[in-house]
Coordinates of C-alpha atoms in Angstrom, one line a residue:
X1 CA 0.0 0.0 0.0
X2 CA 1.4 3.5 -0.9
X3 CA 2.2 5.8 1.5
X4 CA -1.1 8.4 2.3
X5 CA 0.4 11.5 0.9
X6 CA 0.4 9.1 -2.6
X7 CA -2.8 8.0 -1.9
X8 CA -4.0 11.6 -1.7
X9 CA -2.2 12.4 -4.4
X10 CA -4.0 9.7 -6.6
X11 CA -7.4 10.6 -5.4
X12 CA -6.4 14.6 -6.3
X13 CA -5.2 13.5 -9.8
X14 CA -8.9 11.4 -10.4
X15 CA -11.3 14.2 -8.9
X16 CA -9.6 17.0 -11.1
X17 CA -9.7 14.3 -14.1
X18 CA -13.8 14.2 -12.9
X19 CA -13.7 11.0 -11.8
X20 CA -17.3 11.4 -9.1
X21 CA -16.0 8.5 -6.9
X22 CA -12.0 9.1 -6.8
X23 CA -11.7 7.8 -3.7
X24 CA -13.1 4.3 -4.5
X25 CA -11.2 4.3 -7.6
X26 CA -8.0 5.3 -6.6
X27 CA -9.0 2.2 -4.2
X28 CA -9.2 0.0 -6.3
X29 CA -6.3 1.0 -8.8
X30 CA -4.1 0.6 -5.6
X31 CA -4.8 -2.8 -5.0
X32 CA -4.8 -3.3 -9.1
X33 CA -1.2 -2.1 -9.2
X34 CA 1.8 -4.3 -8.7
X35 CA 4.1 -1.9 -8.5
X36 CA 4.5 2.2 -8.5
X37 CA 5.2 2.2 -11.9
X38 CA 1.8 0.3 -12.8
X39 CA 0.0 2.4 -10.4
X40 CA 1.2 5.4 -12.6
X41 CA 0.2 3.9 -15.6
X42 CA -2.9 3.0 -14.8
X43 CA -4.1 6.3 -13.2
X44 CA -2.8 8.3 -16.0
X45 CA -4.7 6.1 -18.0
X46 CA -7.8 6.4 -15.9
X47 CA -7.1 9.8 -15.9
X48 CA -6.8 10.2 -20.3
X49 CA -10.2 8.7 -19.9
X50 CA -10.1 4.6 -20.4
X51 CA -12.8 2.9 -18.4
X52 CA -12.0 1.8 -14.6
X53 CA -13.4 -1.6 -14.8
X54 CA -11.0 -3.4 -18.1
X55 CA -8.2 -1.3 -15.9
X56 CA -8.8 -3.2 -13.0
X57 CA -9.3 -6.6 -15.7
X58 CA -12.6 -7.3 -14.1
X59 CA -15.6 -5.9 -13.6
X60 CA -18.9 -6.7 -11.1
X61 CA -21.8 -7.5 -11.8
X62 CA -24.8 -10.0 -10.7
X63 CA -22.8 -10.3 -7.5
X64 CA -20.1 -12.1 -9.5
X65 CA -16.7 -10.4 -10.3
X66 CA -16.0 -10.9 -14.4
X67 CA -12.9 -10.7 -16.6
X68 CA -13.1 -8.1 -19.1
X69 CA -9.8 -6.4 -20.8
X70 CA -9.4 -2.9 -22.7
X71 CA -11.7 -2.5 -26.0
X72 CA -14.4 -4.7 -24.9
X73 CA -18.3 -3.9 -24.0
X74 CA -18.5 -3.2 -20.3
X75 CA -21.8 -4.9 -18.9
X76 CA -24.1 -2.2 -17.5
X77 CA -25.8 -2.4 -14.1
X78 CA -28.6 -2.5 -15.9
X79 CA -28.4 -5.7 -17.6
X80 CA -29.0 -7.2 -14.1
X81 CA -32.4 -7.0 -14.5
X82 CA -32.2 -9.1 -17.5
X83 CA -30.0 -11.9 -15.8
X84 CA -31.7 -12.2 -13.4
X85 CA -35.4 -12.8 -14.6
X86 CA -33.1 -15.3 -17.3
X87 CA -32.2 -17.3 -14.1
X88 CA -35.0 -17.2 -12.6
X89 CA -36.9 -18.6 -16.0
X90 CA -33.9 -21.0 -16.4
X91 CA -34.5 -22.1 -12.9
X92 CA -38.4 -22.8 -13.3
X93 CA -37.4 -24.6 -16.2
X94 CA -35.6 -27.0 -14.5
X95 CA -37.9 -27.3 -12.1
X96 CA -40.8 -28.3 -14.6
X97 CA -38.8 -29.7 -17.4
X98 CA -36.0 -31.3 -15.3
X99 CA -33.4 -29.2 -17.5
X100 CA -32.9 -26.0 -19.1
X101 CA -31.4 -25.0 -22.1
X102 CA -29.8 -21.2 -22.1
X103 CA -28.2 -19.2 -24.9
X104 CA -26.4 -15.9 -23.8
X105 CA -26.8 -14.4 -27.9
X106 CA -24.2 -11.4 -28.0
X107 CA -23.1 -12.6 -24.7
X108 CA -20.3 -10.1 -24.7
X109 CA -17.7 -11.2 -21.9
X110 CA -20.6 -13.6 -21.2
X111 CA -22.0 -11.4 -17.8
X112 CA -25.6 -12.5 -18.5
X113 CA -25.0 -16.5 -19.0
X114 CA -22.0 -16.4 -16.1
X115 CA -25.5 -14.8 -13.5
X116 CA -27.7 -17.5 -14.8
X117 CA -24.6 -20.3 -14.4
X118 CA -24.2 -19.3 -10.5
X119 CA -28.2 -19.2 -10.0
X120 CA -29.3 -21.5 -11.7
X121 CA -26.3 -23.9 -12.2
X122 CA -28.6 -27.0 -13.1
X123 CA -28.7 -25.3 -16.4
X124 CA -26.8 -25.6 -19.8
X125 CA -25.6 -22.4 -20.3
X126 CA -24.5 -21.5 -24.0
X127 CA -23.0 -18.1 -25.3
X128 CA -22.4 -16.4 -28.4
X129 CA -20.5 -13.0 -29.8
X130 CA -19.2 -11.8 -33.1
X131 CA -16.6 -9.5 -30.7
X132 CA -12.8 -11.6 -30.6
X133 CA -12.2 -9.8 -27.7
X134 CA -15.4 -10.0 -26.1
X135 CA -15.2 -13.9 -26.6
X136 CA -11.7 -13.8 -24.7
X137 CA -13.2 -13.0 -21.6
X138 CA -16.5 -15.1 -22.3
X139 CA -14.3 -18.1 -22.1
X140 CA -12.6 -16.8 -18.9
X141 CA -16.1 -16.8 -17.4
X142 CA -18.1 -19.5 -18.6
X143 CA -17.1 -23.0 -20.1
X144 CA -14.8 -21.9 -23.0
X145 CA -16.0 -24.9 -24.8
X146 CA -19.9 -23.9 -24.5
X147 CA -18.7 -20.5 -26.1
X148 CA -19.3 -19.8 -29.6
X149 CA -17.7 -16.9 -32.4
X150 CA -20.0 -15.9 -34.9
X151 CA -23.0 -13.7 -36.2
X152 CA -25.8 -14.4 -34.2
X153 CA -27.6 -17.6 -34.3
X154 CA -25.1 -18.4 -37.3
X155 CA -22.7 -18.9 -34.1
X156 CA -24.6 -21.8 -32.3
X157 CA -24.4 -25.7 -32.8
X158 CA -27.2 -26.6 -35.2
X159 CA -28.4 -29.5 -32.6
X160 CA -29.6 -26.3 -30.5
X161 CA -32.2 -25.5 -33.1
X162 CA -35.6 -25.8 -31.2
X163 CA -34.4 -26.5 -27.7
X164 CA -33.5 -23.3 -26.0
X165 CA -35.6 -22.7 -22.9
X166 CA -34.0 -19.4 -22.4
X167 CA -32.5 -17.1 -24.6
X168 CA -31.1 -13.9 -23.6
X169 CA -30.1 -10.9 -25.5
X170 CA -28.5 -8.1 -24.8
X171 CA -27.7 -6.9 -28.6
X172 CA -26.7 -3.0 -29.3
X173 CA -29.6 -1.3 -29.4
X174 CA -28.1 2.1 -29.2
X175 CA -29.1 4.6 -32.4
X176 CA -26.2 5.7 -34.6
X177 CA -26.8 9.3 -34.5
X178 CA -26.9 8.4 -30.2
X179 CA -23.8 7.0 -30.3
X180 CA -21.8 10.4 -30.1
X181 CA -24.3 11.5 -27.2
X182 CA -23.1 8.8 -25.2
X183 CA -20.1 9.3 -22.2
X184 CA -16.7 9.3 -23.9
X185 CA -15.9 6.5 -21.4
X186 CA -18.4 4.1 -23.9
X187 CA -18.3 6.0 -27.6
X188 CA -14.2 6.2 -27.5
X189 CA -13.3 2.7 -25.9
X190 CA -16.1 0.4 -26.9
X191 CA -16.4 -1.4 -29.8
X192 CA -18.7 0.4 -31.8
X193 CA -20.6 -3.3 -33.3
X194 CA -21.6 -3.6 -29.3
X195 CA -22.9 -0.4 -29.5
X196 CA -24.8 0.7 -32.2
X197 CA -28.2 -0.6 -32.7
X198 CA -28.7 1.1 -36.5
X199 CA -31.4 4.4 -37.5
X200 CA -33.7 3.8 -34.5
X201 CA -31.6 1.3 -32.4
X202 CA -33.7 -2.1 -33.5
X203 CA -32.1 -3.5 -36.4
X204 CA -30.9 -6.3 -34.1
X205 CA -34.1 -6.7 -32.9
X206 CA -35.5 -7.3 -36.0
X207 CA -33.1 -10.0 -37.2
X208 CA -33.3 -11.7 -33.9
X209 CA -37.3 -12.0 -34.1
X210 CA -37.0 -13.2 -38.0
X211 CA -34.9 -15.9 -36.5
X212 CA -36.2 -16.6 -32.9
X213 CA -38.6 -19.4 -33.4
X214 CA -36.6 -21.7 -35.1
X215 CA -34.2 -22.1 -32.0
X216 CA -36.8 -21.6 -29.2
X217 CA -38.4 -25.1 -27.8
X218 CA -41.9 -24.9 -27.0
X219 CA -43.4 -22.2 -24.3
X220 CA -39.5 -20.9 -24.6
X221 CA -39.0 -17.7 -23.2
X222 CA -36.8 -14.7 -25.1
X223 CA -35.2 -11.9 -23.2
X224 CA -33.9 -9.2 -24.8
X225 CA -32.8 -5.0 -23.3
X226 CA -34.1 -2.3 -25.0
X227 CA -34.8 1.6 -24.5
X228 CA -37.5 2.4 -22.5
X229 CA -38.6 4.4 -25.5
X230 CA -38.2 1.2 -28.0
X231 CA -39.9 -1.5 -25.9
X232 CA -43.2 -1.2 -27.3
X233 CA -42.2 -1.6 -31.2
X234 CA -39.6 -4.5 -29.8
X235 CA -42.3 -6.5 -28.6
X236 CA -44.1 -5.9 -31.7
X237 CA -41.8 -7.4 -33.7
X238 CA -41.9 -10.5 -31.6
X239 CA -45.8 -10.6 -31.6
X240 CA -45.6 -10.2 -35.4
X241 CA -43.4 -13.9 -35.5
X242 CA -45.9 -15.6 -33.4
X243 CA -44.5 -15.1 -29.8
X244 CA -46.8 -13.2 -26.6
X245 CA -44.9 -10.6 -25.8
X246 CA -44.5 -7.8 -22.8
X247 CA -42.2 -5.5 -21.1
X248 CA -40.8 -5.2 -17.6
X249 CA -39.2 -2.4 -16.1
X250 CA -36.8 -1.7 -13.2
X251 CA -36.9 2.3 -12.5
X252 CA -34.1 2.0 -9.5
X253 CA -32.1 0.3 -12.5
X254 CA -33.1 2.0 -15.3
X255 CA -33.4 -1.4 -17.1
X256 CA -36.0 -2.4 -19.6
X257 CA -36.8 -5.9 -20.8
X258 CA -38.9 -7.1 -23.4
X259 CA -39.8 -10.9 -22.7
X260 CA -41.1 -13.0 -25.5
X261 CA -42.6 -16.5 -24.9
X262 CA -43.4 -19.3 -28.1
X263 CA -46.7 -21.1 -27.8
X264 CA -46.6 -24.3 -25.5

C-alpha cells in the first residue's frame, strides 16, 4: 500500500480528471497495481479517460466479479435486471422440465450466461459473440467450450435449433446518431458493433425476431434490453413472429426488458 500523501495524491489526480467517486477508484487501482510504476500507468490512463473496470481486468456485476480487458463492451448495471429474470426462467425450467437450455446471444464477456450459471447452475448455459475480444473473456467466465464466435444464431451448434428454454439478449440497441451523445468513457473505448443498434436502435431486434422461433423449444422464453422508448415496437416485432410478448421495467435500475414466450 502507498504511502497516504500518494494516496491523496492519486485521489487529487482522479477528482480534477472528474472522476465522481475518486476515492473508490484510486482504491481499487491501488490494489490493481503491482508496483509504483503500474500504479502510474494505470491512473494516467484512468485519468486520459479509459474505463476503470477493463483497468482493473474485471468488472462486477450479478454479484459475481467478471474478466473483461481494454476494448471490450463493459456490462451495464442494468443488464442485471435481465439476468436475473433469465435465471429465474432458467431455474423454473428446471424445475418443470427437469433441465434448461440457455443461450447468452451477444453474450459479450458472457455477464448475462455467467448470472444464470451461478443461480441457476442446473442449467446448460450456451454463449455467443461476433466480438474476438469479447469472446476472450466469455471463455474466462463461462465453459470456454460452450462458447461460440459468430454472427448471431449463425454462431450456435445446429443441434440447439428448437431447444432453447432461455434465450437472452442483450444486442446494441443504441441509435447511430446516439452513439456520439453517449459518455466518452463508452463512444471512444467500446467497440462500436456492441454499441450501435442502427437508425432507430432495433435492427438487431429485428433479425433476432426473423430468426427466434426456429431455436426456441416450445413455451420458450426470449429476453432481450431495449430503451425504454423502443420497448413497445420490440415486442411488436416478436408478436408479429408468433411469440406473446411484454415489457418489464426496473426504475431504480433503469433497465427495460422485453420478454417474449413461443406457444406451449
Amino acid at each position: 500500500m502507498p504511502e497516504a500523501p500518494a494516496v491523496a495524491a492519486v485521489v487529487a489526480r482522479l477528482r480534477a480528471a472528474g472522476c465522481v467517486f475518486a476515492e473508490d477508484e484510486a482504491r481499487l487501482l491501488i490494489e490493481a497495481a503491482g508496483s509504483p510504476a503500474e500504479l502510474e500507468e494505470l491512473v494516467s490512463r484512468r485519468v486520459a479517460g479509459e474505463p476503470l473496470e477493463p483497468l482493473l481486468g474485471w468488472v462486477e456485476f450479478g454479484g459475481l466479479r467478471l474478466r473483461v480487458e481494454s476494448g471490450v463492451f463493459v456490462p451495464r448495471r442494468r443488464t442485471e435486471l435481465l439476468a436475473r429474470r433469465a435465471a429465474a426462467l432458467a431455474a423454473d425450467r428446471i424445475r418443470t422440465h427437469g433441465r434448461a437450455v440457455v443461450v447468452d446471444l451477444c453474450c459479450g464477456v458472457g455477464a448475462i450466461g455467467a448470472v444464470v450459471a451461478s443461480l441457476a447452475p442446473g442449467a446448460d448455459v450456451y454463449a455467443a459473440d461476433l466480438d474476438p475480444a469479447a469472446i476472450r473473456c466469455a471463455r474466462l467466465n463461462l465453459p470456454a467450450g460452450r462458447v461460440f464466435e459468430g454472427d448471431l444464431f449463425s454462431a450456435l451448434p445446429s443441434e440447439l435449433g428448437g431447444r432453447v428454454d432461455v434465450l437472452a439478449v442483450n444486442a446494441p440497441y443504441v441509435p447511430t446518431e446516439a452513439i456520439a451523445l453517449m459518455p466518452p468513457e463508452a463512444r471512444d473505448h467500446e467497440p462500436a458493433l456492441a454499441l450501435d443498434g442502427g437508425a432507430d436502435g432495433l435492427d438487431f431486434h429485428r433479425r433476432i425476431a426473423a430468426e427466434a422461433t426456429d431455436w426456441l423449444a416450445p413455451g420458450g422464453s426470449l429476453l432481450i434490453e431495449a430503451g425504454a422508448e423502443q420497448a413497445d415496437v420490440s415486442a411488436a416485432l416478436f408478436v408479429a413472429e408468433g411469440l406473446a410478448a411484454h415489457v418489464e421495467s426496473d426504475d431504480e435500475l433503469g433497465s427495460t426488458v422485453v420478454i417474449a414466450v413461443s406457444p406451449p
